Amino acid sequence: QLRHTDIKTTARYYLKPDMSVLRDAQRSFERLIIG
């Protein structure tokens, strides 16, 4: 059974890389639009 703190830590662990991936995707997307 996962404790509440474990879930929070896991969420934080997975969300941080997601944000960086989203930022990279946004940059490449802007490059496509701006050219």
mmCIF file of N, CA and C in Angstrom:
data_model
loop_
_atom_site.group_PDB
_atom_site.id
_atom_site.type_symbol
_atom_site.label_atom_id
_atom_site.label_comp_id
_atom_site.label_asym_id
_atom_site.label_seq_id
_atom_site.Cartn_x
_atom_site.Cartn_y
_atom_site.Cartn_z
ATOM 1 N N GLN A 1 0.839 -1.212 0.000
ATOM 2 C CA GLN A 1 0.000 0.000 0.000
ATOM 3 C C GLN A 1 0.865 1.249 0.000
ATOM 4 N N LEU A 2 0.536 2.174 -0.862
ATOM 5 C CA LEU A 2 1.286 3.420 -0.918
ATOM 6 C C LEU A 2 0.750 4.401 0.100
ATOM 7 N N ARG A 3 1.681 5.054 0.789
ATOM 8 C CA ARG A 3 1.269 6.111 1.713
ATOM 9 C C ARG A 3 1.079 7.412 0.944
ATOM 10 N N HIS A 4 0.386 8.345 1.539
ATOM 11 C CA HIS A 4 0.101 9.616 0.873
ATOM 12 C C HIS A 4 1.396 10.332 0.491
ATOM 13 N N THR A 5 2.376 10.312 1.392
ATOM 14 C CA THR A 5 3.646 10.993 1.121
ATOM 15 C C THR A 5 4.354 10.324 -0.051
ATOM 16 N N ASP A 6 4.264 8.998 -0.146
ATOM 17 C CA ASP A 6 4.895 8.282 -1.255
ATOM 18 C C ASP A 6 4.283 8.715 -2.585
ATOM 19 N N ILE A 7 2.965 8.850 -2.592
ATOM 20 C CA ILE A 7 2.279 9.274 -3.815
ATOM 21 C C ILE A 7 2.729 10.677 -4.200
ATOM 22 N N LYS A 8 2.824 11.564 -3.210
ATOM 23 C CA LYS A 8 3.240 12.943 -3.489
ATOM 24 C C LYS A 8 4.656 12.965 -4.047
ATOM 25 N N THR A 9 5.555 12.188 -3.434
ATOM 26 C CA THR A 9 6.944 12.151 -3.887
ATOM 27 C C THR A 9 7.023 11.595 -5.308
ATOM 28 N N THR A 10 6.264 10.539 -5.576
ATOM 29 C CA THR A 10 6.262 9.940 -6.910
ATOM 30 C C THR A 10 5.736 10.930 -7.932
ATOM 31 N N ALA A 11 4.654 11.629 -7.577
ATOM 32 C CA ALA A 11 4.071 12.614 -8.488
ATOM 33 C C ALA A 11 5.090 13.706 -8.781
ATOM 34 N N ARG A 12 5.773 14.176 -7.732
ATOM 35 C CA ARG A 12 6.778 15.229 -7.914
ATOM 36 C C ARG A 12 7.910 14.711 -8.791
ATOM 37 N N TYR A 13 8.294 13.453 -8.582
ATOM 38 C CA TYR A 13 9.401 12.865 -9.338
ATOM 39 C C TYR A 13 9.057 12.765 -10.818
ATOM 40 N N TYR A 14 7.807 12.440 -11.116
ATOM 41 C CA TYR A 14 7.409 12.262 -12.515
ATOM 42 C C TYR A 14 7.021 13.577 -13.174
ATOM 43 N N LEU A 15 6.488 14.520 -12.380
ATOM 44 C CA LEU A 15 6.017 15.777 -12.960
ATOM 45 C C LEU A 15 7.169 16.677 -13.358
ATOM 46 N N LYS A 16 8.274 16.641 -12.608
ATOM 47 C CA LYS A 16 9.412 17.513 -12.930
ATOM 48 C C LYS A 16 9.964 17.225 -14.328
ATOM 49 N N PRO A 17 10.285 15.970 -14.660
ATOM 50 C CA PRO A 17 10.757 15.677 -16.020
ATOM 51 C C PRO A 17 9.700 16.021 -17.062
ATOM 52 N N ASP A 18 8.428 15.818 -16.735
ATOM 53 C CA ASP A 18 7.355 16.151 -17.674
ATOM 54 C C ASP A 18 7.406 17.621 -18.046
ATOM 55 N N MET A 19 7.629 18.478 -17.042
ATOM 56 C CA MET A 19 7.680 19.914 -17.308
ATOM 57 C C MET A 19 8.836 20.246 -18.246
ATOM 58 N N SER A 20 9.987 19.626 -18.030
ATOM 59 C CA SER A 20 11.143 19.908 -18.892
ATOM 60 C C SER A 20 10.880 19.400 -20.308
ATOM 61 N N VAL A 21 10.228 18.256 -20.430
ATOM 62 C CA VAL A 21 9.889 17.712 -21.748
ATOM 63 C C VAL A 21 8.903 18.629 -22.449
ATOM 64 N N LEU A 22 7.917 19.127 -21.694
ATOM 65 C CA LEU A 22 6.933 20.044 -22.275
ATOM 66 C C LEU A 22 7.612 21.309 -22.752
ATOM 67 N N ARG A 23 8.585 21.800 -21.973
ATOM 68 C CA ARG A 23 9.302 23.024 -22.337
ATOM 69 C C ARG A 23 10.076 22.800 -23.634
ATOM 70 N N ASP A 24 10.728 21.658 -23.746
ATOM 71 C CA ASP A 24 11.480 21.351 -24.968
ATOM 72 C C ASP A 24 10.537 21.242 -26.160
ATOM 73 N N ALA A 25 9.385 20.605 -25.956
ATOM 74 C CA ALA A 25 8.409 20.465 -27.040
ATOM 75 C C ALA A 25 7.900 21.832 -27.465
ATOM 76 N N GLN A 26 7.686 22.714 -26.484
ATOM 77 C CA GLN A 26 7.200 24.053 -26.801
ATOM 78 C C GLN A 26 8.228 24.804 -27.632
ATOM 79 N N ARG A 27 9.514 24.644 -27.286
ATOM 80 C CA ARG A 27 10.584 25.325 -28.028
ATOM 81 C C ARG A 27 10.614 24.847 -29.478
ATOM 82 N N SER A 28 10.575 23.548 -29.684
ATOM 83 C CA SER A 28 10.612 23.013 -31.051
ATOM 84 C C SER A 28 9.350 23.403 -31.807
ATOM 85 N N PHE A 29 8.213 23.473 -31.096
ATOM 86 C CA PHE A 29 6.958 23.882 -31.726
ATOM 87 C C PHE A 29 7.053 25.326 -32.196
ATOM 88 N N GLU A 30 7.629 26.191 -31.341
ATOM 89 C CA GLU A 30 7.807 27.595 -31.712
ATOM 90 C C GLU A 30 8.747 27.711 -32.906
ATOM 91 N N ARG A 31 9.771 26.865 -32.952
ATOM 92 C CA ARG A 31 10.703 26.878 -34.078
ATOM 93 C C ARG A 31 9.963 26.540 -35.368
ATOM 94 N N LEU A 32 9.035 25.593 -35.294
ATOM 95 C CA LEU A 32 8.259 25.217 -36.485
ATOM 96 C C LEU A 32 7.396 26.383 -36.949
ATOM 97 N N ILE A 33 6.776 27.073 -36.005
ATOM 98 C CA ILE A 33 5.878 28.184 -36.361
ATOM 99 C C ILE A 33 6.678 29.373 -36.895
ATOM 100 N N ILE A 34 7.711 29.767 -36.147
ATOM 101 C CA ILE A 34 8.499 30.950 -36.524
ATOM 102 C C ILE A 34 9.369 30.647 -37.743
ATOM 103 N N GLY A 35 9.869 29.421 -37.798
ATOM 104 C CA GLY A 35 10.712 29.036 -38.926
ATOM 105 C C GLY A 35 12.123 29.484 -38.675
#
